[in-house]
GROMACS .gro file of C-alpha atoms in nm:
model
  348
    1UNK     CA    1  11.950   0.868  -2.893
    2UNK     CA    2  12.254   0.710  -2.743
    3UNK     CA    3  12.220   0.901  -2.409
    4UNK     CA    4  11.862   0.688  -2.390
    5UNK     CA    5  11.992   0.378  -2.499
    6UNK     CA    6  12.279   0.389  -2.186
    7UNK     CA    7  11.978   0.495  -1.983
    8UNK     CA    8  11.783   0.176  -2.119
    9UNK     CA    9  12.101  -0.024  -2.077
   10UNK     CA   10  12.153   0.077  -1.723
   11UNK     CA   11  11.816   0.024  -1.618
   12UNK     CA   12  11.845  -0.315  -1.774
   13UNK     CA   13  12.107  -0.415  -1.572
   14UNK     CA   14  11.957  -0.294  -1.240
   15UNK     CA   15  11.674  -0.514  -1.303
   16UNK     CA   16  11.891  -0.816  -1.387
   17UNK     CA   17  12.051  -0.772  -1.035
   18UNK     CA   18  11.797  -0.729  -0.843
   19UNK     CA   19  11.644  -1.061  -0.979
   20UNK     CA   20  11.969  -1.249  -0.927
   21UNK     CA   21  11.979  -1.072  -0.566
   22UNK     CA   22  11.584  -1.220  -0.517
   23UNK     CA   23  11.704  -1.587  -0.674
   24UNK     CA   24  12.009  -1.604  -0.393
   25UNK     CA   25  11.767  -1.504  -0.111
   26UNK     CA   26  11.518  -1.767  -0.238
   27UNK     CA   27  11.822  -2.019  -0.238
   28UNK     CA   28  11.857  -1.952   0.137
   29UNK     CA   29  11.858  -2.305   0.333
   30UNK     CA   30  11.563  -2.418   0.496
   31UNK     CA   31  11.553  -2.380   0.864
   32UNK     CA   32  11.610  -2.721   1.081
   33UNK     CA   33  11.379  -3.022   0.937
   34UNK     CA   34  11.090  -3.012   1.143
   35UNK     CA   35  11.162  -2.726   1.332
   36UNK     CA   36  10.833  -2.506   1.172
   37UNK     CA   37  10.597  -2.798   1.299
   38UNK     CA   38  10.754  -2.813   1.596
   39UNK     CA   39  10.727  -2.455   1.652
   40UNK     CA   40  10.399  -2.510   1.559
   41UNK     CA   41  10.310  -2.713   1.786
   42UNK     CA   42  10.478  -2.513   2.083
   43UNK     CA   43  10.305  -2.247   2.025
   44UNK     CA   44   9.944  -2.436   2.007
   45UNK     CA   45  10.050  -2.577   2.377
   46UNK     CA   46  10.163  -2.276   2.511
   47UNK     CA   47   9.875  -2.046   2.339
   48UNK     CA   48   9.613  -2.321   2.572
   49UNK     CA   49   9.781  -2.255   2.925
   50UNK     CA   50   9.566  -2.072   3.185
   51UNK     CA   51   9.633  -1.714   3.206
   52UNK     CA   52   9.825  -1.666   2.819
   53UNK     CA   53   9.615  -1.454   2.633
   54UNK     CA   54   9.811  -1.518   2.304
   55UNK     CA   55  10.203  -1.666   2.181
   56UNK     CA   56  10.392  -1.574   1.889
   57UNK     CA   57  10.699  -1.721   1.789
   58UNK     CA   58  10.984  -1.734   1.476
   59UNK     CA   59  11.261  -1.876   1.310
   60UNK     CA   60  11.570  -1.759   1.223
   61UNK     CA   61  11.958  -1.779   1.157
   62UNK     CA   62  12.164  -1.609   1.401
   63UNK     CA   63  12.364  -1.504   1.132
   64UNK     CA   64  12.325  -1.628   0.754
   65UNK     CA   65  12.670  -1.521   0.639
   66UNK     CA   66  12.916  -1.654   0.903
   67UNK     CA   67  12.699  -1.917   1.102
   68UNK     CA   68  12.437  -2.028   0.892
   69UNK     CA   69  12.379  -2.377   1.043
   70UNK     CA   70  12.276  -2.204   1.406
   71UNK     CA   71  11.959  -2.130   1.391
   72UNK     CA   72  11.747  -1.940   1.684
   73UNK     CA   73  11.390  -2.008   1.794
   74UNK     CA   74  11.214  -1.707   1.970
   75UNK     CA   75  10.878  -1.717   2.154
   76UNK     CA   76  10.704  -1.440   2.299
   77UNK     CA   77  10.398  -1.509   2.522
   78UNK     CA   78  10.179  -1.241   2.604
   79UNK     CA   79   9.948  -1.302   2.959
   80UNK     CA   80   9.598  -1.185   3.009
   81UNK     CA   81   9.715  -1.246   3.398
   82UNK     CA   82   9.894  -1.056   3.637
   83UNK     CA   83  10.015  -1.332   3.889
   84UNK     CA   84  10.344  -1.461   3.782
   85UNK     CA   85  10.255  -1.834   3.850
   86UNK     CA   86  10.168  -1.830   3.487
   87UNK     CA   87  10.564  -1.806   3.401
   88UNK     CA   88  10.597  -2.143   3.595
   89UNK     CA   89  10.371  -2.335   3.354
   90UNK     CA   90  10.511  -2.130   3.060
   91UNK     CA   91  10.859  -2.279   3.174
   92UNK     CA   92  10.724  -2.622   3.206
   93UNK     CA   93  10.566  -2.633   2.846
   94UNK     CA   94  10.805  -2.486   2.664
   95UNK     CA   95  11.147  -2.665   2.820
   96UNK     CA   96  11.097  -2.900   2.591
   97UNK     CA   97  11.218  -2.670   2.303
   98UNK     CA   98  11.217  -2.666   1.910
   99UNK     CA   99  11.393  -2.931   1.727
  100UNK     CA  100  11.738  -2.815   1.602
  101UNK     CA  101  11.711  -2.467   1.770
  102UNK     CA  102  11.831  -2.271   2.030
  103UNK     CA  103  11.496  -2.120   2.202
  104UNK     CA  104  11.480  -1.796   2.395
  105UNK     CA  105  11.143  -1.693   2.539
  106UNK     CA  106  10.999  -1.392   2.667
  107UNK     CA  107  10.662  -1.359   2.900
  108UNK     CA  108  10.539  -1.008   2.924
  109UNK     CA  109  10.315  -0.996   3.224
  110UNK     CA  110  10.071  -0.689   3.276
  111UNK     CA  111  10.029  -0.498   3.543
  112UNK     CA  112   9.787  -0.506   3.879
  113UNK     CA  113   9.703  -0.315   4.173
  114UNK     CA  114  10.095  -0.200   4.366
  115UNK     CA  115  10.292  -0.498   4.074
  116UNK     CA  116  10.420  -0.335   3.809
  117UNK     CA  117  10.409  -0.479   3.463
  118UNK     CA  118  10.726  -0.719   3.344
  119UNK     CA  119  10.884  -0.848   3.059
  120UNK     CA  120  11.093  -1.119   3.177
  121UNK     CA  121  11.254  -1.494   3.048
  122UNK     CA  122  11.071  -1.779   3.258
  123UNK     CA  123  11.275  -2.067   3.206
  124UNK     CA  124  11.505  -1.894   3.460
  125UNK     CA  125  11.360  -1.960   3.785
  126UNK     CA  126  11.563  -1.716   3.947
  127UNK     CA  127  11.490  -1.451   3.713
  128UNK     CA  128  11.092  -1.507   3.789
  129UNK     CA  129  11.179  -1.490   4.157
  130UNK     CA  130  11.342  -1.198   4.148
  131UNK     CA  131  11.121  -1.020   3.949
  132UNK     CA  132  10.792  -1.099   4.189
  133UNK     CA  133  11.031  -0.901   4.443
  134UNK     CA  134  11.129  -0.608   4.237
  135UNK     CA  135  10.789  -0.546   4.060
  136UNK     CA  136  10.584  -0.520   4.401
  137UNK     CA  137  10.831  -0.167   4.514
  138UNK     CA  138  10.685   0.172   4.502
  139UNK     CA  139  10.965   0.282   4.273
  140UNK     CA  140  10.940   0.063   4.002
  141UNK     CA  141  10.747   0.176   3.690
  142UNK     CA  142  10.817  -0.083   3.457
  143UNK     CA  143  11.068  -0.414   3.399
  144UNK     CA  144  11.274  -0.653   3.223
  145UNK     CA  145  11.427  -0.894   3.303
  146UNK     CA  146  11.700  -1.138   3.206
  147UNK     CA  147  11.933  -1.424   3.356
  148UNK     CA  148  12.218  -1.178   3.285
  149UNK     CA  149  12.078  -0.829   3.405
  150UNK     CA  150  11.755  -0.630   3.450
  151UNK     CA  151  11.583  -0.276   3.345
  152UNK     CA  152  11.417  -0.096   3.569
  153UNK     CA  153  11.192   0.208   3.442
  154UNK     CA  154  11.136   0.419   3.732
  155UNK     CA  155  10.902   0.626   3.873
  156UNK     CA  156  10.928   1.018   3.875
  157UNK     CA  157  10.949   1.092   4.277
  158UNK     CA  158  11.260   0.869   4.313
  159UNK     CA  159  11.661   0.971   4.292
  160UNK     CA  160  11.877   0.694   4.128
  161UNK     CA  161  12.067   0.712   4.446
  162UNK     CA  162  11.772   0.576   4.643
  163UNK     CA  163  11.645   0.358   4.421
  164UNK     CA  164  12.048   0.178   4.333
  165UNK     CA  165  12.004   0.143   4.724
  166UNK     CA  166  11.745  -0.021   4.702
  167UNK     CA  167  11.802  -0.271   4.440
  168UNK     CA  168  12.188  -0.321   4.573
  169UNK     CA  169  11.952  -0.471   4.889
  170UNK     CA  170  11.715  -0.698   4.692
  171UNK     CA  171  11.960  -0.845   4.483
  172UNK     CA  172  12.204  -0.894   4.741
  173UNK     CA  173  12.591  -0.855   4.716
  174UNK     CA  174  12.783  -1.006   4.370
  175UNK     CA  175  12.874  -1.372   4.303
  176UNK     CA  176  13.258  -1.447   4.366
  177UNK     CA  177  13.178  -1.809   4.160
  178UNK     CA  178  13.131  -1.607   3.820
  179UNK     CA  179  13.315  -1.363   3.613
  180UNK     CA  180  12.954  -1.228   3.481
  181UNK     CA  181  12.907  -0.870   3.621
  182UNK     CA  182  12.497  -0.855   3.725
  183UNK     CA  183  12.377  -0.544   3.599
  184UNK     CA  184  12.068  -0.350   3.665
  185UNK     CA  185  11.969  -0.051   3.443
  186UNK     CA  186  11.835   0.207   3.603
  187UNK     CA  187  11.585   0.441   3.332
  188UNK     CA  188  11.368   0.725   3.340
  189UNK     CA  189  11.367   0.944   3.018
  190UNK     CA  190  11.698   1.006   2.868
  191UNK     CA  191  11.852   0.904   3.203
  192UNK     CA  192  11.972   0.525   3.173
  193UNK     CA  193  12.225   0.410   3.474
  194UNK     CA  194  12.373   0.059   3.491
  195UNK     CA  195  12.453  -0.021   3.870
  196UNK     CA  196  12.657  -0.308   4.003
  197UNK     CA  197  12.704  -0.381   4.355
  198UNK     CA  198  13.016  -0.148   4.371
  199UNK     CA  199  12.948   0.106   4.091
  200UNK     CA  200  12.873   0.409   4.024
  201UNK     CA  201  12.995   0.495   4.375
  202UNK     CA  202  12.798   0.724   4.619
  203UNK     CA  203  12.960   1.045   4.489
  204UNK     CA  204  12.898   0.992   4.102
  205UNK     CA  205  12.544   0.838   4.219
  206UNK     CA  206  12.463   1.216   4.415
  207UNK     CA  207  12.624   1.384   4.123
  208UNK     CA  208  12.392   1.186   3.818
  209UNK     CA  209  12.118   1.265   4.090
  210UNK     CA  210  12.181   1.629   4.028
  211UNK     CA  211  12.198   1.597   3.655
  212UNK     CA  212  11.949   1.405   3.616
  213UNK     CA  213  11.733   1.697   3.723
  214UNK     CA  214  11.905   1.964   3.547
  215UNK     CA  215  11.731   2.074   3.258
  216UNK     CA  216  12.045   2.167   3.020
  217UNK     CA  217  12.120   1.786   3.057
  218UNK     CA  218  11.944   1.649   2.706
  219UNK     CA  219  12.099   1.266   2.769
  220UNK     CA  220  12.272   1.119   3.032
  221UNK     CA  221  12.451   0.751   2.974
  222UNK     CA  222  12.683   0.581   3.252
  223UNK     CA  223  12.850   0.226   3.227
  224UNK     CA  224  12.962   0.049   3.516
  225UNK     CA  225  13.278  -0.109   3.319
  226UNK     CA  226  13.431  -0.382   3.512
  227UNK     CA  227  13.604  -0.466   3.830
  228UNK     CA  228  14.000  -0.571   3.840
  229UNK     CA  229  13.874  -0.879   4.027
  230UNK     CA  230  13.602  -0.955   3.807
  231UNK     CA  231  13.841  -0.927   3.522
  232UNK     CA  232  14.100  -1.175   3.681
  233UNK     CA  233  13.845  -1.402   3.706
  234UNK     CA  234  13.775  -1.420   3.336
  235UNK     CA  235  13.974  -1.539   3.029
  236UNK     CA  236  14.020  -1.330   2.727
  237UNK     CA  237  13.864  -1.551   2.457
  238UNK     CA  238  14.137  -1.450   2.185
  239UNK     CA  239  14.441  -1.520   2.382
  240UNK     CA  240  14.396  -1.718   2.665
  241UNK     CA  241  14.537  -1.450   2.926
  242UNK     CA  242  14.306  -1.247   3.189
  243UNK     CA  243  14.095  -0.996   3.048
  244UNK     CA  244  14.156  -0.644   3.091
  245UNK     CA  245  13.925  -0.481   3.324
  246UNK     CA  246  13.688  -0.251   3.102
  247UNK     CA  247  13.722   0.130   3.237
  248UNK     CA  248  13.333   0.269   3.316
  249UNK     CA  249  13.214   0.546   3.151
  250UNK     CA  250  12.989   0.858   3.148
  251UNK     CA  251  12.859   1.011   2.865
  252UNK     CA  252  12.651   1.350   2.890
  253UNK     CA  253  12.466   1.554   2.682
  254UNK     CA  254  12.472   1.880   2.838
  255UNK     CA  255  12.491   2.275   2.754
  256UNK     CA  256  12.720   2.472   2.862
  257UNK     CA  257  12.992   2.188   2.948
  258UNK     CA  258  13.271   2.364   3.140
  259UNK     CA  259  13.050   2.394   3.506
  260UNK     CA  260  12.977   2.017   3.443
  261UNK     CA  261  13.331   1.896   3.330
  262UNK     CA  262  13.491   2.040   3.599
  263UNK     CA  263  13.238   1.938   3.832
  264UNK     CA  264  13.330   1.571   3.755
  265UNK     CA  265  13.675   1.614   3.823
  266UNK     CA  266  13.615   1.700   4.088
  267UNK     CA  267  13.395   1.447   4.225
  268UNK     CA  268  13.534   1.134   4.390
  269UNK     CA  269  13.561   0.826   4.190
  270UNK     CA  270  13.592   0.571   4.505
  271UNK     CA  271  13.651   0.244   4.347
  272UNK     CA  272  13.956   0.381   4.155
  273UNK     CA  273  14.126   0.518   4.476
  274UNK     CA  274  14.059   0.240   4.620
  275UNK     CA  275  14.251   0.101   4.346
  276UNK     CA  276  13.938  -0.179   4.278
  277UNK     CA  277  13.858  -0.081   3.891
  278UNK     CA  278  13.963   0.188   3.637
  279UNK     CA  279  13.858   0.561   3.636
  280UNK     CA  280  13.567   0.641   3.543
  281UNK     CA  281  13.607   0.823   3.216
  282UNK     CA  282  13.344   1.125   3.071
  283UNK     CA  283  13.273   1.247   2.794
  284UNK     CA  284  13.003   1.586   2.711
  285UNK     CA  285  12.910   1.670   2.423
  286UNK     CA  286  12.941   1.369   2.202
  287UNK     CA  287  13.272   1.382   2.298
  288UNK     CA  288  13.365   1.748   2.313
  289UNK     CA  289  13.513   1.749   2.639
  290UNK     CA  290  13.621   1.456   2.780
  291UNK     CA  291  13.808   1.396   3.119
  292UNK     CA  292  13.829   1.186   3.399
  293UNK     CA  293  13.628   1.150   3.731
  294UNK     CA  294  13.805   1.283   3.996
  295UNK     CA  295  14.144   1.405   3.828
  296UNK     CA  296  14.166   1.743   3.688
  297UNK     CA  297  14.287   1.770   3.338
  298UNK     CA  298  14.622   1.889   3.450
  299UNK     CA  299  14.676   1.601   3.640
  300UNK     CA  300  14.983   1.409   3.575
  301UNK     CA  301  14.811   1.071   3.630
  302UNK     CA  302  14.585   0.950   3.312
  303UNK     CA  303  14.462   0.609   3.445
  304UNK     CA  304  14.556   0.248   3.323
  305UNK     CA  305  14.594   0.173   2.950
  306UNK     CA  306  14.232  -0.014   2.976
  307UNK     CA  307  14.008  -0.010   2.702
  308UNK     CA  308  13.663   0.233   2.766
  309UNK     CA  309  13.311   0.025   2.820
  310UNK     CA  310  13.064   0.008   2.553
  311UNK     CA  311  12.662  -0.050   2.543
  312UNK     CA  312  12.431  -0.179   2.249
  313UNK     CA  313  12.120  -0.153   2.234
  314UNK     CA  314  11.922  -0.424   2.020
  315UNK     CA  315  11.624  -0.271   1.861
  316UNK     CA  316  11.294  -0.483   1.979
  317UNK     CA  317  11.179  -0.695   1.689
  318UNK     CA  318  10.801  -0.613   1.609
  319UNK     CA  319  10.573  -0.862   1.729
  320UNK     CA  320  10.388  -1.077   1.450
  321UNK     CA  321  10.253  -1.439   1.390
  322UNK     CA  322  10.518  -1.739   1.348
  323UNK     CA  323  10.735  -1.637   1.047
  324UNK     CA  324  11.084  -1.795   0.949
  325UNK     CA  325  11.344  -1.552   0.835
  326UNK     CA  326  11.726  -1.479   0.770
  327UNK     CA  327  11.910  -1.174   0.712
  328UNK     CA  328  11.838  -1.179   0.351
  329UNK     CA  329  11.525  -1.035   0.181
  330UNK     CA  330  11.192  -1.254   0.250
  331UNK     CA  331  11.132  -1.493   0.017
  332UNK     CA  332  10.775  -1.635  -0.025
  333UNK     CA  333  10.883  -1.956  -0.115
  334UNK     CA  334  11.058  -2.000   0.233
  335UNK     CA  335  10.788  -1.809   0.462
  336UNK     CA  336  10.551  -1.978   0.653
  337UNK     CA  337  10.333  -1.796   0.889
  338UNK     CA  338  10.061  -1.971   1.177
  339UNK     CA  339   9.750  -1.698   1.256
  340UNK     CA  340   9.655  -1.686   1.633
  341UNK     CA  341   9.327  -1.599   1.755
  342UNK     CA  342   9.265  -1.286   1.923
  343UNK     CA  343   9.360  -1.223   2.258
  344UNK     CA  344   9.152  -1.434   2.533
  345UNK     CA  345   8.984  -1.705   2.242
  346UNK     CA  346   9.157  -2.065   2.230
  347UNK     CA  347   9.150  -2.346   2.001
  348UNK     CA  348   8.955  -2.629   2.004
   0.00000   0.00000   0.00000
């Protein structure tokens, strides 16, 4: 009997939390006054333009612990259109943004005969420019696009060594005006390459080539890291002093690992003999062997204390009708939700 009564007790007290946990995500604040109508709106403007087939949009903190006052608004238009001069009156409509917000948008652009189809930000002119040249090349399968970087899927009959070529000529050399790196992610399978317009170098590029057809390799990962002058031309937020020049990195999932490992050491890393950036560090095997490009592991050189590159990836929100949210539970006295007609209909 007193065994059930804990039980009872217990069971009690997990319910009392979990309503007190509901109550505190119900006493969330309110996103910006006027912001939902406005978004509202937006979205009724944008959902009209010729050649949008339907918009979507939300509401939410960009973080509800430590900066719960900054709030994000993010739109996703969807085009029933292939030509790109629909981002251009996108852009125009939504410029105007969403009152007490910080908007981000994304266009997603199908495809057409030889244009490949694009997920890109049009209030970035540049971006949209770029993209109508990189979406029209035989080795593009798929992109998206960004102010800050692009992904390219590509198509099977293509080496990354070609195709980095190729985008090193359409985007054209590196701005010495910024201490952004421009980035390009090259993709096909488990294959994903980030290429700058100095890294990887030609021997790591033939090299990933060769792995990237080997069928022992299950993933293959490679950062390009930064440049020593790209790092001298930024300033370490903490301290004020230049930042340290972030070492690139290769990461390969791959049985058996000793042909590969010492394979890499053996293969020229250019940029650090040219003493331009950091070695190129590897790692196989979720870290079971690890080295460095070019240097053997008896080497008595181990590279510059720098600290190794990392990648994120942000997992794509699912696409829905205008909802407001924070990183607490939903509450239904805070949602709000606007239905949009099916693809191709418009409002009155």
């Amino acid at each position: 009997m007193g065994a059930r009564r804990r039980t009872r007790s217990a069971a009690a007290i997990a319910t009392t939390l979990g309503a007190l946990l509901a109550l505190a995500a119900c006493t969330m604040p309110p996103p910006p006054h006027g912001s939902e109508s406005a978004l509202a709106d937006l979205i009724a403007d944008v959902d009209r333009l010729p050649g949008v087939g339907s918009t979507e949009g939300e509401i939410r903190q960009f973080d509800a612990k430590d900066d719960p006052d900054n709030w994000l608004t993010s739109l996703r238009v969807t085009a029933d259109t292939a030509d790109l001069a629909v981002a251009e009156r996108v852009r125009r409509t939504a410029e105007r943004g969403v009152t007490g917000t910080t908007l981000q948008v994304t266009l997603d652009v199908p495809s057409a005969r030889k244009t490949a189809p694009v997920s890109l930000d049009p209030m970035d002119r540049r971006v949209v420019g770029l993209a109508g040249r990189l979406r029209t090349r035989t080795f593009v399968r798929q992109l998206w696009m960004t102010p800050t970087g692009s992904r390219i899927g590509l198509v099977r009959d293509v080496s990354f060594s070609d195709a980095a070529k190729r985008v090193r000529t359409i985007t054209g050399p590196e701005p010495t005006n910024t201490s952004t790196t421009r980035t390009t992610t090259l993709s096909r399978g488990d294959v994903s390459v980030d290429v700058t317009a100095t890294h990887p170098g030609r021997a790591l590029m033939r090299m990933i080539d060769t792995l990237a057809d080997d069928h022992h390799v299950e993933r293959l990962y490679y950062s390009p890291g930064t440049t020593y002058a790209d790092a001298a031309r930024a300033l370490d937020d903490a301290s004020g002093l230049p930042a340290v020049a972030d070492r690139p990195s290769l990461s390969i999932g791959v049985r058996p690992l000793g042909d590969v490992a010492e394979t890499l050491a053996a293969t020229t890393d250019e940029a650090a003999d040219a003493h331009r950036a950091p070695r190129t560090a590897f790692d196989l095997g979720s870290g079971a062997v690890s080295g460095w490009l070019g240097l053997p592991s008896t080497h008595p050189s181990r590279g510059m204390p720098v600290r190794t590159a990392t990648h994120r990836r942000v997992p794509r929100r699912p696409r829905g009708s205008l909802q407001t949210s924070t990183t607490a539970p939903p509450c239904s006295a805070r949602s709000s939700s606007v239905q949009q007609p099916p693809p191709g209909s418009r409002r009155p």
